[in-house]
Amino acid sequence: MSPPPPISVIIIEDNREYREVIKLSLSNVPDLHLIESFATCEIGLRFLLDATTPKPAIILLDLRLAGMSGFEAIPYIKDYSPKSKIIVLTQSDSEADVLKAISLGATGYLLKSATVQEILAGIRTVNAGGASLDPDVA
């Protein structure tokens, strides 16, 4: 029996340094495949809208972005890539933000203070059909 295909991921994060750290952290994980990363929702949405590009299983999405916010992007993501699951990865531990993101369709909510292991666990949990909520916002 062959192993399952790797979990495909894209990142939408405007902080270049943080985006690079996450990319590096995910790059050598055998059960994950980082498809692409984007600095803005607009560019990420164009990628998802392109019928020739692979759709990710998981989208790591920041909320506070220049231009279109993560909140504004969630409905478009759900429309353009309905099978993709969204994990918000943000600095905001505001209850209102958590509730809004979940009500818009996010399946997970992690803080940027989460460890790489917590992010990996969140990706795997959400991919398996569960929900992931950062312990600090739970």
XYZ file of N, CA and C in Angstrom:
414
model
N 0.846 -1.192 0.000
C 0.000 0.000 0.000
C 0.888 1.251 0.000
N 0.648 2.138 -0.931
C 1.485 3.332 -1.039
C 1.018 4.398 -0.048
N 1.937 5.249 0.378
C 1.558 6.316 1.318
C 0.637 7.316 0.633
N -0.171 8.033 1.421
C -1.055 9.041 0.829
C -0.221 10.164 0.205
N -0.790 10.865 -0.754
C -0.047 11.985 -1.351
C 0.196 13.062 -0.295
N 1.242 13.858 -0.481
C 1.503 14.913 0.502
C 0.368 15.942 0.534
N 0.222 16.587 1.673
C -0.782 17.637 1.849
C -0.265 18.890 1.142
N -1.018 19.376 0.159
C -0.591 20.561 -0.583
C -1.016 21.832 0.154
N -0.094 22.800 0.185
C -0.293 24.015 0.983
C 0.102 25.240 0.166
N -0.653 26.338 0.319
C -0.177 27.651 -0.110
C -0.235 28.576 1.100
N 0.593 29.602 1.037
C 0.689 30.591 2.110
C 0.337 31.954 1.526
N -0.528 32.691 2.235
C -0.794 34.084 1.878
C -0.434 34.912 3.113
N 0.702 35.583 3.025
C 1.295 36.288 4.173
C 2.125 37.448 3.644
N 1.866 38.662 4.148
C 2.585 39.820 3.617
C 3.945 40.071 4.266
N 4.190 39.538 5.446
C 5.479 39.734 6.097
C 6.496 38.771 5.468
N 7.405 39.328 4.682
C 8.342 38.510 3.919
C 9.170 37.585 4.806
N 9.682 38.111 5.915
C 10.512 37.298 6.791
C 9.718 36.122 7.380
N 8.513 36.411 7.852
C 7.695 35.343 8.430
C 7.303 34.320 7.362
N 6.957 34.822 6.171
C 6.602 33.926 5.064
C 7.774 33.000 4.728
N 8.983 33.541 4.708
C 10.166 32.727 4.398
C 10.424 31.685 5.488
N 10.206 32.051 6.739
C 10.384 31.100 7.846
C 9.387 29.945 7.709
N 8.140 30.265 7.415
C 7.131 29.212 7.255
C 7.472 28.343 6.044
N 7.860 28.964 4.931
C 8.244 28.189 3.746
C 9.385 27.228 4.076
N 10.403 27.735 4.745
C 11.554 26.900 5.114
C 11.124 25.783 6.065
N 10.253 26.104 7.007
C 9.784 25.109 7.982
C 8.995 23.987 7.325
N 8.267 24.293 6.260
C 7.437 23.294 5.592
C 8.187 22.545 4.493
N 9.324 23.090 4.072
C 9.988 22.558 2.880
C 10.520 21.138 3.022
N 10.918 20.738 4.189
C 11.500 19.400 4.353
C 10.603 18.443 5.124
N 9.319 18.713 5.137
C 8.377 17.846 5.830
C 7.819 16.865 4.798
N 8.082 15.558 4.980
C 7.755 14.578 3.937
C 6.275 14.513 3.542
N 5.363 14.768 4.485
C 3.941 14.625 4.141
C 3.293 15.942 3.712
N 4.110 16.987 3.467
C 3.600 18.275 3.004
C 4.265 18.673 1.699
N 3.510 19.404 0.879
C 4.056 19.955 -0.355
C 3.627 21.407 -0.451
N 4.590 22.324 -0.336
C 4.294 23.745 -0.459
C 4.211 24.075 -1.945
N 3.015 24.415 -2.405
C 2.808 24.736 -3.820
C 3.373 26.114 -4.133
N 3.007 27.094 -3.304
C 3.371 28.478 -3.614
C 3.113 29.340 -2.389
N 3.700 30.546 -2.387
C 3.397 31.529 -1.345
C 3.192 32.881 -2.008
N 2.356 33.695 -1.376
C 1.980 34.984 -1.949
C 1.997 36.054 -0.869
N 2.307 37.287 -1.279
C 2.357 38.406 -0.348
C 1.016 39.112 -0.205
N 0.091 38.878 -1.158
C -1.213 39.546 -1.093
C -2.325 38.553 -1.423
N -3.512 38.867 -0.945
C -4.684 38.047 -1.275
C -4.989 38.125 -2.759
N -4.823 39.314 -3.330
C -5.147 39.478 -4.742
C -4.341 38.519 -5.619
N -3.044 38.402 -5.346
C -2.196 37.505 -6.143
C -2.557 36.049 -5.856
N -2.800 35.726 -4.596
C -3.212 34.374 -4.238
C -4.529 33.978 -4.896
N -5.470 34.910 -4.949
C -6.762 34.621 -5.571
C -6.628 34.426 -7.081
N -5.758 35.217 -7.710
C -5.512 35.016 -9.150
C -4.974 33.615 -9.408
N -4.089 33.155 -8.530
C -3.540 31.800 -8.642
C -4.663 30.769 -8.530
N -5.532 30.936 -7.536
C -6.630 29.987 -7.333
C -7.647 30.017 -8.470
N -7.821 31.173 -9.074
C -8.786 31.322 -10.157
C -8.304 30.666 -11.452
N -6.993 30.534 -11.597
C -6.409 29.928 -12.794
C -6.726 28.436 -12.817
N -7.471 28.011 -13.819
C -7.905 26.609 -13.910
C -6.742 25.643 -14.109
N -5.592 26.146 -14.521
C -4.456 25.253 -14.796
C -3.579 25.008 -13.568
N -3.816 25.735 -12.487
C -2.970 25.571 -11.305
C -3.568 24.545 -10.353
N -2.697 23.815 -9.644
C -3.211 22.845 -8.665
C -3.845 23.567 -7.482
N -4.957 23.053 -7.030
C -5.637 23.647 -5.877
C -5.078 23.008 -4.604
N -4.756 23.825 -3.622
C -4.176 23.288 -2.391
C -5.223 22.647 -1.487
N -4.772 21.714 -0.678
C -5.643 21.157 0.353
C -5.816 22.172 1.477
N -4.731 22.896 1.777
C -4.704 23.836 2.901
C -4.180 25.185 2.437
N -4.820 26.251 2.914
C -4.343 27.613 2.683
C -4.073 28.242 4.042
N -2.814 28.632 4.274
C -2.453 29.377 5.475
C -2.641 30.854 5.136
N -3.537 31.531 5.836
C -3.978 32.875 5.468
C -3.828 33.847 6.624
N -3.080 34.920 6.382
C -3.013 36.011 7.343
C -4.286 36.847 7.205
N -4.673 37.527 8.257
C -5.875 38.359 8.203
C -5.578 39.799 7.826
N -4.537 40.361 8.394
C -4.215 41.773 8.215
C -3.185 41.909 7.092
N -3.689 42.177 5.904
C -2.828 42.291 4.734
C -3.072 43.625 4.049
N -2.059 44.132 3.355
C -2.243 45.339 2.550
C -3.221 45.003 1.428
N -4.056 45.946 1.066
C -5.065 45.667 0.043
C -6.194 44.855 0.651
N -6.573 43.788 -0.030
C -7.655 42.929 0.446
C -7.223 42.190 1.716
N -8.080 42.226 2.727
C -7.764 41.528 3.976
C -8.066 40.035 3.838
N -7.536 39.254 4.762
C -7.859 37.838 4.793
C -9.346 37.606 4.965
N -9.983 38.439 5.798
C -11.439 38.327 5.976
C -12.162 38.471 4.643
N -11.774 39.490 3.877
C -12.418 39.740 2.588
C -12.140 38.608 1.600
N -10.983 37.971 1.721
C -10.589 36.937 0.765
C -11.273 35.592 1.013
N -11.657 35.300 2.246
C -12.197 33.969 2.564
C -13.367 33.579 1.651
N -14.376 34.430 1.456
C -15.471 34.011 0.563
C -15.006 33.721 -0.865
N -14.048 34.490 -1.367
C -13.516 34.248 -2.712
C -12.760 32.920 -2.763
N -11.967 32.659 -1.731
C -11.236 31.386 -1.676
C -12.224 30.228 -1.699
N -13.281 30.333 -0.893
C -14.288 29.259 -0.838
C -14.958 29.076 -2.199
N -15.102 30.153 -2.941
C -15.722 30.092 -4.266
C -14.746 29.533 -5.313
N -13.504 30.021 -5.315
C -12.522 29.637 -6.331
C -11.940 28.252 -6.100
N -11.857 27.836 -4.844
C -11.225 26.557 -4.511
C -11.998 25.901 -3.371
N -13.226 25.435 -3.648
C -14.134 24.997 -2.579
C -13.624 23.824 -1.735
N -12.723 23.030 -2.254
C -12.214 21.897 -1.468
C -11.053 22.287 -0.562
N -10.471 23.447 -0.798
C -9.364 23.915 0.038
C -9.884 24.317 1.411
N -9.113 23.992 2.426
C -9.459 24.376 3.796
C -8.540 25.507 4.231
N -9.107 26.463 4.929
C -8.381 27.670 5.313
C -8.007 27.607 6.790
N -6.722 27.832 7.048
C -6.242 28.007 8.418
C -5.740 29.439 8.516
N -6.381 30.231 9.351
C -5.922 31.590 9.593
C -4.665 31.493 10.444
N -3.642 32.229 10.034
C -2.376 32.283 10.769
C -2.072 33.763 10.963
N -2.336 34.262 12.171
C -2.350 35.704 12.405
C -1.805 36.051 13.785
N -1.620 37.349 14.012
C -1.209 37.818 15.335
C -2.414 38.094 16.226
N -3.585 38.233 15.651
C -4.767 38.659 16.400
C -5.372 37.518 17.215
N -5.422 37.725 18.529
C -6.101 36.763 19.394
C -7.472 37.293 19.831
N -7.978 38.288 19.096
C -9.277 38.880 19.387
C -10.395 37.861 19.166
N -11.260 37.719 20.156
C -12.382 36.787 20.038
C -13.252 37.128 18.836
N -13.446 38.428 18.598
C -14.260 38.852 17.453
C -13.639 38.386 16.137
N -12.306 38.476 16.016
C -11.630 38.030 14.796
C -11.749 36.520 14.614
N -11.581 35.779 15.711
C -11.701 34.315 15.646
C -13.098 33.938 15.163
N -14.120 34.504 15.803
C -15.495 34.184 15.441
C -15.821 34.589 14.007
N -15.337 35.745 13.595
C -15.599 36.212 12.226
C -14.937 35.273 11.207
N -13.678 34.912 11.446
C -12.959 34.040 10.506
C -13.651 32.684 10.391
N -14.041 32.108 11.527
C -14.710 30.805 11.521
C -16.072 30.921 10.832
N -16.805 31.997 11.120
C -18.131 32.152 10.508
C -18.029 32.354 8.994
N -16.930 32.914 8.524
C -16.733 33.109 7.084
C -16.302 31.819 6.380
N -15.821 30.844 7.168
C -15.460 29.576 6.539
C -14.077 29.043 6.851
N -13.321 29.710 7.716
C -12.014 29.173 8.103
C -12.212 27.923 8.956
N -11.361 26.948 8.765
C -11.454 25.694 9.517
C -10.496 25.675 10.692
N -9.483 26.542 10.641
C -8.511 26.607 11.720
C -8.125 28.043 12.000
N -7.612 28.274 13.207
C -7.185 29.606 13.612
C -5.972 29.445 14.511
N -4.807 29.840 14.004
C -3.565 29.736 14.755
C -2.907 31.108 14.862
N -2.235 31.316 15.965
C -1.494 32.557 16.151
C -0.085 32.404 15.586
N 0.479 33.519 15.152
C 1.839 33.473 14.608
C 2.859 33.086 15.669
N 2.475 33.156 16.923
C 3.371 32.714 17.995
C 3.402 31.194 18.114
N 2.572 30.494 17.351
C 2.550 29.024 17.388
C 3.901 28.481 16.931
N 4.290 27.361 17.495
C 5.529 26.713 17.075
C 5.311 26.036 15.728
N 6.410 25.697 15.080
C 6.321 24.962 13.818
C 5.554 23.662 14.033
N 5.809 22.980 15.135
C 5.106 21.725 15.414
C 3.604 21.947 15.573
N 3.202 23.054 16.192
C 1.772 23.363 16.333
C 1.141 23.677 14.980
N 1.879 24.369 14.124
C 1.367 24.670 12.784
C 1.225 23.385 11.984
N 2.241 22.521 12.044
C 2.167 21.235 11.337
C 1.001 20.396 11.852
N 0.828 20.370 13.167
C -0.287 19.608 13.746
C -1.619 20.188 13.283
N -1.718 21.518 13.213
C -2.944 22.161 12.733
C -3.236 21.798 11.288
N -2.217 21.819 10.443
C -2.385 21.454 9.029
C -2.886 20.017 8.922
N -2.249 19.114 9.646
C -2.638 17.697 9.565
C -4.043 17.467 10.114
N -4.386 18.137 11.200
C -5.713 17.991 11.801
C -6.797 18.470 10.848
N -6.599 19.661 10.284
C -7.588 20.224 9.369
C -7.685 19.366 8.106
N -6.557 18.920 7.600
C -6.576 18.082 6.398
C -7.349 16.779 6.647
N -7.263 16.265 7.868
C -7.952 15.006 8.207
C -9.433 15.207 8.502
N -9.907 16.462 8.421
C -11.325 16.712 8.622
C -11.664 17.353 9.951
N -10.659 17.616 10.766
C -10.894 18.249 12.060
C -10.778 19.756 11.961
N -10.840 20.399 13.106
C -10.655 21.847 13.198
C -9.480 22.103 14.117
N -8.800 23.204 13.883
C -7.631 23.538 14.685
C -7.787 24.932 15.256
N -7.715 25.020 16.574
C -7.839 26.315 17.235
C -6.653 26.479 18.181
N -5.955 27.592 18.056
C -4.803 27.854 18.910
C -5.230 27.795 20.371
N -4.464 27.104 21.206
C -4.836 26.997 22.627
C -4.969 28.358 23.317
N -4.212 29.353 22.851
C -4.272 30.676 23.477
C -5.549 31.435 23.142
N -6.257 31.023 22.086
C -7.526 31.695 21.764
C -8.722 30.814 22.098
N -8.464 29.547 22.379
C -9.562 28.629 22.707
C -10.243 29.058 23.982
